[in-house]
Short mmCIF file of C-alpha atoms in Angstrom, two decimals:
data_model
loop_
_atom_site.label_atom_id
_atom_site.label_comp_id
_atom_site.label_asym_id
_atom_site.label_seq_id
_atom_site.Cartn_x
_atom_site.Cartn_y
_atom_site.Cartn_z
CA MET A 165 8.21 -19.64 -0.66
CA LYS A 166 10.41 -21.95 1.47
CA ARG A 167 11.77 -19.71 4.26
CA VAL A 168 11.84 -16.03 4.95
CA GLU A 169 15.62 -16.07 4.47
CA SER A 170 14.68 -15.95 0.78
CA LEU A 171 11.92 -13.42 1.64
CA SER A 172 14.45 -11.22 3.34
CA MET A 173 16.79 -11.32 0.40
CA ALA A 174 14.02 -10.01 -1.83
CA VAL A 175 12.29 -7.55 0.54
CA LEU A 176 15.09 -6.22 2.63
CA LEU A 177 17.21 -5.11 -0.31
CA ALA A 178 14.49 -2.76 -1.49
CA LEU A 179 10.81 -2.23 -0.67
CA GLY A 180 8.20 -2.84 -3.35
CA VAL A 181 7.40 -5.11 -6.22
CA GLY A 182 8.20 -5.35 -9.86
CA ARG A 183 11.36 -6.50 -11.55
CA ALA A 184 14.61 -4.73 -11.02
CA ALA A 185 14.66 -3.04 -14.37
CA THR A 186 17.75 -4.06 -16.24
CA ALA A 187 16.94 -1.72 -19.15
CA GLN A 188 15.73 1.09 -16.97
CA THR A 189 17.54 4.09 -15.52
CA ARG A 190 19.18 2.96 -12.33
CA GLU A 191 20.19 4.65 -9.14
CA ALA A 192 23.49 3.82 -7.44
CA ALA A 193 22.78 1.25 -4.78
CA PRO A 194 23.32 2.55 -1.21
CA ALA A 195 26.42 1.39 0.59
CA PRO A 196 25.79 -1.71 2.83
CA THR A 197 25.03 -0.63 6.33
CA THR A 198 25.04 -2.80 9.45
CA ILE A 199 21.72 -2.35 11.30
CA PRO A 200 21.04 -3.89 14.68
CA LYS A 201 18.43 -6.59 14.44
CA VAL A 202 15.20 -6.40 16.45
CA SER A 203 13.62 -9.29 18.24
CA ARG A 204 12.24 -12.07 16.11
CA GLN A 205 9.19 -14.28 16.46
CA MET A 206 6.96 -11.58 17.81
CA VAL A 207 3.76 -9.86 16.74
CA TRP A 208 4.05 -6.21 15.63
CA GLN A 209 2.39 -3.86 18.13
CA PRO A 210 1.64 -0.15 17.60
CA GLY A 211 3.20 2.54 19.73
CA PRO A 212 1.16 4.97 21.90
CA GLY A 213 -1.90 6.44 20.33
CA GLY A 214 -2.75 3.52 18.07
CA THR A 215 -5.67 1.16 18.63
CA GLN A 216 -5.11 -2.21 16.88
CA ILE A 217 -8.26 -4.09 15.79
CA PRO A 218 -8.52 -7.58 14.27
CA LEU A 219 -10.00 -7.52 10.79
CA TRP A 220 -11.76 -10.84 10.94
CA PRO A 221 -13.85 -12.58 13.63
CA ALA A 222 -11.61 -14.77 15.77
CA ASP A 223 -13.69 -17.86 15.09
CA LEU A 224 -13.66 -17.37 11.28
CA ALA A 225 -11.22 -19.54 9.32
CA ILE A 226 -9.45 -17.36 6.75
CA GLN A 227 -6.86 -18.46 4.18
CA LYS A 228 -3.31 -18.34 5.51
CA PRO A 229 -0.44 -16.75 3.55
CA ASP A 230 2.42 -18.77 2.07
CA SER A 231 3.79 -19.76 5.49
CA ASN A 232 2.38 -20.95 8.76
CA ARG A 233 5.26 -19.60 10.78
CA PRO A 234 4.55 -17.18 13.71
CA GLU A 235 4.56 -13.52 12.82
CA GLU A 236 8.00 -12.06 12.67
CA VAL A 237 9.34 -8.49 12.79
CA GLY A 238 12.72 -7.21 11.76
CA ASN A 239 14.82 -4.37 10.21
CA GLY A 240 15.31 -3.52 6.60
CA SER A 241 18.82 -4.25 5.21
CA ARG A 242 19.54 -0.59 4.33
CA LEU A 243 18.94 2.80 5.85
CA VAL A 244 16.29 5.11 4.42
CA ALA A 245 17.18 8.76 4.86
CA GLY A 246 19.69 7.76 7.44
CA ARG A 247 17.39 5.58 9.57
CA PRO A 248 16.41 1.93 9.66
CA TRP A 249 12.88 0.81 8.75
CA HIS A 250 10.93 -2.07 10.20
CA TRP A 251 8.82 -4.80 8.62
CA ALA A 252 6.43 -7.46 9.71
CA THR A 253 5.91 -10.81 7.95
CA TYR A 254 4.22 -14.20 8.33
CA VAL A 255 1.09 -12.18 9.09
CA SER A 256 -1.79 -14.70 9.27
CA ARG A 257 -4.24 -12.65 11.36
CA PRO A 258 -4.38 -9.19 9.82
CA THR A 259 -5.24 -6.10 11.73
CA MET A 260 -5.93 -2.36 11.24
CA THR A 261 -4.53 0.17 13.69
CA ILE A 262 -6.54 3.42 14.11
CA TYR A 263 -5.00 6.83 14.97
CA LYS A 264 -7.29 9.67 15.86
CA PRO A 265 -6.91 13.12 14.22
CA ARG A 266 -4.95 15.78 16.00
CA GLY A 267 -6.84 19.05 16.61
CA ARG A 268 -9.92 19.66 14.50
CA ASN A 269 -11.59 16.49 13.22
CA THR A 270 -12.33 16.93 9.50
CA ARG A 271 -14.18 13.53 9.64
CA ALA A 272 -12.17 12.31 6.59
CA ALA A 273 -10.21 9.05 6.92
CA MET A 274 -7.25 7.52 5.15
CA LEU A 275 -6.41 3.83 5.08
CA VAL A 276 -2.63 3.36 4.73
CA LEU A 277 -1.39 0.39 2.60
CA PRO A 278 2.34 -0.07 3.23
CA GLY A 279 4.62 -1.68 0.71
CA GLY A 280 6.99 -4.60 1.08
CA GLY A 281 6.66 -6.60 -2.16
CA TYR A 282 3.83 -8.67 -0.77
CA ALA A 283 6.50 -10.46 1.21
CA ALA A 284 6.45 -8.17 4.27
CA VAL A 285 4.71 -5.00 5.40
CA ALA A 286 6.84 -1.84 6.03
CA MET A 287 5.05 -0.96 9.25
CA ASP A 288 6.85 2.33 10.06
CA LEU A 289 8.38 3.71 6.83
CA GLU A 290 5.12 3.43 4.87
CA GLY A 291 2.72 2.96 7.79
CA THR A 292 2.86 4.66 11.19
CA GLU A 293 5.10 7.48 9.95
CA ILE A 294 2.51 8.24 7.31
CA CYS A 295 -0.19 8.36 9.98
CA ASP A 296 1.87 10.87 12.00
CA TRP A 297 1.48 13.20 9.04
CA ILE A 298 -2.11 12.33 8.17
CA THR A 299 -3.46 12.95 11.66
CA LYS A 300 -1.88 16.36 11.64
CA GLN A 301 -4.13 17.18 8.71
CA GLY A 302 -7.17 16.51 10.90
CA MET A 303 -7.91 13.06 9.43
CA THR A 304 -8.35 9.71 11.02
CA CYS A 305 -5.55 7.37 9.90
CA ILE A 306 -5.67 3.61 9.75
CA VAL A 307 -2.65 1.36 9.05
CA LEU A 308 -3.44 -2.02 7.49
CA LYS A 309 -1.24 -4.93 8.42
CA TYR A 310 -2.36 -7.36 5.68
CA ARG A 311 -1.57 -11.06 5.13
CA VAL A 312 1.93 -11.80 3.86
CA PRO A 313 3.94 -13.36 2.36
CA GLN A 314 2.07 -14.19 -0.81
CA ALA A 315 4.26 -14.96 -3.84
CA TRP A 316 3.73 -13.51 -7.28
CA ARG A 317 4.94 -16.29 -9.53
CA HIS A 318 7.21 -16.00 -12.62
CA GLY A 319 7.19 -18.51 -15.37
CA GLU A 320 10.08 -19.69 -17.45
CA ASP A 321 9.87 -16.59 -19.61
CA ARG A 322 9.94 -14.42 -16.42
CA VAL A 323 6.41 -13.21 -17.09
CA GLU A 324 4.74 -12.29 -13.77
CA ALA A 325 1.49 -13.89 -12.65
CA ALA A 326 -0.79 -12.73 -9.90
CA PRO A 327 -2.11 -15.19 -7.22
CA LYS A 328 -5.58 -16.52 -8.05
CA VAL A 329 -6.79 -15.19 -4.65
CA GLN A 330 -5.11 -12.01 -3.56
CA LEU A 331 -5.18 -12.08 0.30
CA PRO A 332 -4.11 -8.46 0.80
CA LEU A 333 -7.06 -7.36 -1.47
CA GLN A 334 -9.45 -9.27 0.79
CA ASP A 335 -8.00 -7.58 3.87
CA ALA A 336 -8.21 -4.11 2.29
CA GLN A 337 -11.85 -4.71 1.27
CA ARG A 338 -12.68 -5.94 4.76
CA ALA A 339 -10.95 -2.90 6.40
CA ILE A 340 -12.97 -0.43 4.36
CA GLY A 341 -16.23 -2.21 5.12
CA LEU A 342 -15.44 -2.13 8.84
CA LEU A 343 -14.60 1.53 8.70
CA ARG A 344 -17.87 2.34 6.96
CA SER A 345 -19.94 0.13 9.26
CA ARG A 346 -18.33 1.78 12.35
CA ALA A 347 -18.03 5.30 11.00
CA ALA A 348 -20.21 6.91 13.63
CA SER A 349 -18.20 5.41 16.51
CA TYR A 350 -14.92 6.32 14.86
CA GLY A 351 -16.02 9.91 14.13
CA ILE A 352 -15.57 9.66 10.36
CA ASP A 353 -17.70 10.41 7.31
CA PRO A 354 -18.46 7.02 5.57
CA ARG A 355 -18.39 8.91 2.24
CA ARG A 356 -14.82 10.29 2.74
CA ILE A 357 -12.79 7.20 3.31
CA GLY A 358 -9.77 6.91 0.98
CA VAL A 359 -6.62 4.86 0.56
CA ILE A 360 -2.93 5.75 0.20
CA GLY A 361 -0.63 2.99 -0.95
CA PHE A 362 3.10 2.72 -1.44
CA SER A 363 4.90 0.34 -3.90
CA ALA A 364 3.08 -3.04 -3.46
CA GLY A 365 0.56 -1.06 -1.39
CA GLY A 366 0.07 1.18 -4.42
CA HIS A 367 -0.97 -1.84 -6.39
CA LEU A 368 -3.27 -2.82 -3.55
CA ALA A 369 -4.83 0.66 -3.62
CA ALA A 370 -5.50 0.21 -7.37
CA ALA A 371 -6.94 -3.23 -6.85
CA VAL A 372 -9.43 -2.18 -4.15
CA SER A 373 -10.34 0.90 -6.19
CA ASN A 374 -11.45 -1.11 -9.15
CA ALA A 375 -12.92 -4.25 -7.51
CA GLY A 376 -16.64 -4.25 -8.13
CA LYS A 377 -17.50 -6.77 -5.48
CA ARG A 378 -16.01 -8.67 -2.53
CA THR A 379 -13.43 -11.26 -3.38
CA TYR A 380 -14.55 -13.45 -0.44
CA GLU A 381 -17.77 -14.68 1.13
CA PRO A 382 -19.36 -12.00 3.45
CA ALA A 383 -18.63 -12.63 7.12
CA ASP A 384 -21.00 -10.14 8.73
CA ALA A 385 -22.83 -6.84 8.23
CA ALA A 386 -19.59 -4.95 7.60
CA ASP A 387 -19.17 -6.86 4.34
CA ARG A 388 -22.50 -5.46 3.09
CA GLU A 389 -20.90 -2.01 2.93
CA THR A 390 -19.20 -0.91 -0.30
CA SER A 391 -15.46 -1.70 -0.22
CA ARG A 392 -14.55 0.83 -2.86
CA PRO A 393 -12.67 3.85 -1.41
CA ASP A 394 -13.79 7.42 -2.09
CA PHE A 395 -10.34 8.55 -3.25
CA ALA A 396 -6.98 6.84 -3.87
CA ILE A 397 -3.38 7.98 -3.68
CA LEU A 398 -0.62 5.76 -5.14
CA LEU A 399 3.09 6.39 -4.64
CA TYR A 400 5.59 4.49 -6.74
CA PRO A 401 3.25 1.56 -7.35
CA GLY A 402 4.15 -1.74 -9.04
CA HIS A 403 2.30 -4.73 -10.50
CA LEU A 404 0.37 -2.44 -12.90
CA TRP A 405 2.42 -2.31 -16.05
CA ASP A 406 3.68 -5.28 -18.14
CA GLU A 407 6.36 -4.67 -20.75
CA ARG A 408 5.84 -8.18 -22.16
CA ASN A 409 2.17 -7.54 -22.91
CA SER A 410 1.69 -7.41 -26.66
CA LYS A 411 -0.93 -4.65 -26.59
CA PRO A 412 0.15 -1.35 -28.08
CA GLY A 413 0.89 1.75 -26.04
CA LEU A 414 1.50 1.39 -22.28
CA PRO A 415 -0.01 -2.03 -21.55
CA LEU A 416 -1.37 -2.84 -18.20
CA SER A 417 -0.66 -6.13 -16.53
CA PRO A 418 -3.32 -8.67 -17.54
CA TRP A 419 -4.73 -9.00 -13.97
CA VAL A 420 -5.39 -5.17 -13.63
CA GLU A 421 -9.08 -4.41 -14.02
CA ILE A 422 -10.20 -0.88 -14.66
CA SER A 423 -13.67 0.33 -13.58
CA ALA A 424 -15.34 3.51 -14.63
CA ASN A 425 -16.52 3.62 -10.96
CA ALA A 426 -12.96 3.87 -9.59
CA PRO A 427 -12.51 6.95 -7.32
CA PRO A 428 -10.50 10.05 -8.12
CA THR A 429 -6.88 9.01 -8.06
CA LEU A 430 -3.55 10.80 -7.57
CA LEU A 431 -0.29 9.06 -8.75
CA ILE A 432 3.13 10.18 -7.62
CA HIS A 433 6.35 8.56 -9.00
CA ALA A 434 10.04 9.29 -9.61
CA ILE A 435 11.21 8.70 -13.18
CA ASN A 436 14.50 7.19 -11.89
CA ASP A 437 12.79 4.64 -9.68
CA PRO A 438 15.01 1.54 -10.02
CA THR A 439 12.50 -0.90 -8.53
CA ASP A 440 9.06 -0.06 -10.02
CA ASP A 441 9.33 1.60 -13.43
CA VAL A 442 7.54 4.93 -13.77
CA ARG A 443 5.45 3.28 -16.51
CA HIS A 444 3.43 1.48 -13.84
CA SER A 445 1.92 4.89 -12.89
CA MET A 446 1.80 6.13 -16.47
CA ALA A 447 -0.03 3.08 -17.79
CA TYR A 448 -2.48 3.03 -14.91
CA GLY A 449 -3.14 6.74 -15.14
CA LEU A 450 -3.91 6.61 -18.86
CA ALA A 451 -6.19 3.66 -18.37
CA LEU A 452 -8.14 5.55 -15.73
CA LYS A 453 -8.37 8.55 -18.04
CA GLN A 454 -9.70 6.35 -20.86
CA ALA A 455 -12.35 5.00 -18.47
CA GLY A 456 -13.39 8.54 -17.50
CA VAL A 457 -11.99 8.41 -13.96
CA PRO A 458 -10.52 11.73 -12.63
CA VAL A 459 -6.80 11.19 -12.35
CA ASP A 460 -3.76 13.36 -11.54
CA LEU A 461 -0.18 12.22 -12.33
CA ARG A 462 2.81 13.93 -10.79
CA LEU A 463 6.25 12.80 -11.96
CA TYR A 464 9.64 13.87 -10.63
CA ALA A 465 13.06 13.30 -12.25
CA LYS A 466 14.70 11.88 -9.19
CA GLY A 467 13.68 10.29 -5.93
CA GLY A 468 14.15 6.59 -6.39
CA HIS A 469 11.92 4.16 -4.52
CA ALA A 470 10.60 3.50 -1.00
CA PHE A 471 11.31 6.87 0.60
CA GLY A 472 7.95 7.27 2.39
CA LEU A 473 7.94 10.58 4.20
CA ARG A 474 11.65 10.65 4.95
CA PRO A 475 13.28 13.75 3.36
CA THR A 476 16.17 13.32 0.96
CA PRO A 477 17.85 15.79 -1.44
CA ALA A 478 15.33 14.79 -4.09
CA PRO A 479 12.43 17.32 -4.22
CA ILE A 480 9.77 14.58 -4.44
CA THR A 481 10.42 13.48 -0.90
CA THR A 482 9.67 16.87 0.64
CA GLU A 483 7.08 18.09 -1.85
CA TRP A 484 4.63 15.19 -2.19
CA PRO A 485 2.81 15.73 1.12
CA ALA A 486 1.82 19.29 0.07
CA VAL A 487 0.75 18.00 -3.35
CA VAL A 488 -1.54 15.47 -1.61
CA VAL A 489 -3.10 18.11 0.65
CA ARG A 490 -3.83 20.41 -2.29
CA TRP A 491 -5.24 17.50 -4.20
CA LEU A 492 -7.49 16.48 -1.34
CA GLN A 493 -8.79 20.11 -1.15
CA SER A 494 -9.45 20.09 -4.90
CA ILE A 495 -11.70 17.01 -4.63
CA GLU A 496 -13.36 18.49 -1.52
CA VAL A 497 -12.17 15.86 0.91
CA LEU A 498 -10.46 18.59 2.92
CA ARG A 499 -11.34 22.26 3.10
CA ALA A 500 -8.76 24.83 1.96
CA ARG A 501 -7.32 26.62 4.88
#
């Protein structure tokens, strides 16, 4: 990746990963909208109520993403539900930002994995705005700002290939280990820590759910904790299904590993998603079922991609939060009210 001008062209047109499906059902593209730019060459900082914590020790050398430029923040190129969204990129020192539950503390926790095509991280649309809702459910919420950009290569035949070392996966594993090792001080139950991922973050949620061991050398005691979440929620994920795979049925991408030890999983997707085909969720859900992992799959006719919690006329955008709460109650992460 040469410059983030090319990154912006890919990311800011639409959040997420996966090929724009030429043979898939498409939504009409939103009309171009001029959005005021925010300051560049600055590090993203949380608003009031969030405590940002470095993931890795300051003196530990970690692999850098595809660029050494200073962290940059900016606006997406289109409005989502009538409002701009903000991204961060050139993230070389990842962080997690913790938000305490509002009202009664259920002691459950949710690690939020925003999307952005592994080129940027959608810090508000699929990050802090999600935490606003999660904390209202009495849960501790944590937004992961993982290392980006990291390119997913395409060969001459346009077949996608995953990076040999997936830096966002390392960051997600590290974050879960830190949460478990510090559970008492954070007021959370180390056996009720889950993930919720959007688009590329949905793939990241799947990756951390199925990884049997750390993908890096342990740095300290936190890395001796298990990095597998206790539950996983994926909304409009990508990087899971590969139409060019010759296996019959709904073939998973060749880099997707499925473990019988993956946690209970909820998948939510719109059938008319123009960015990440609904078959990403379908293929992954069927693979989990075959492995004996409890899985729920909720599909909606309309909704598109990258809506986060912002309401639109499509039912999925207003209904999915209640679906998640009922599902969390069904697996006894939350108590029924």
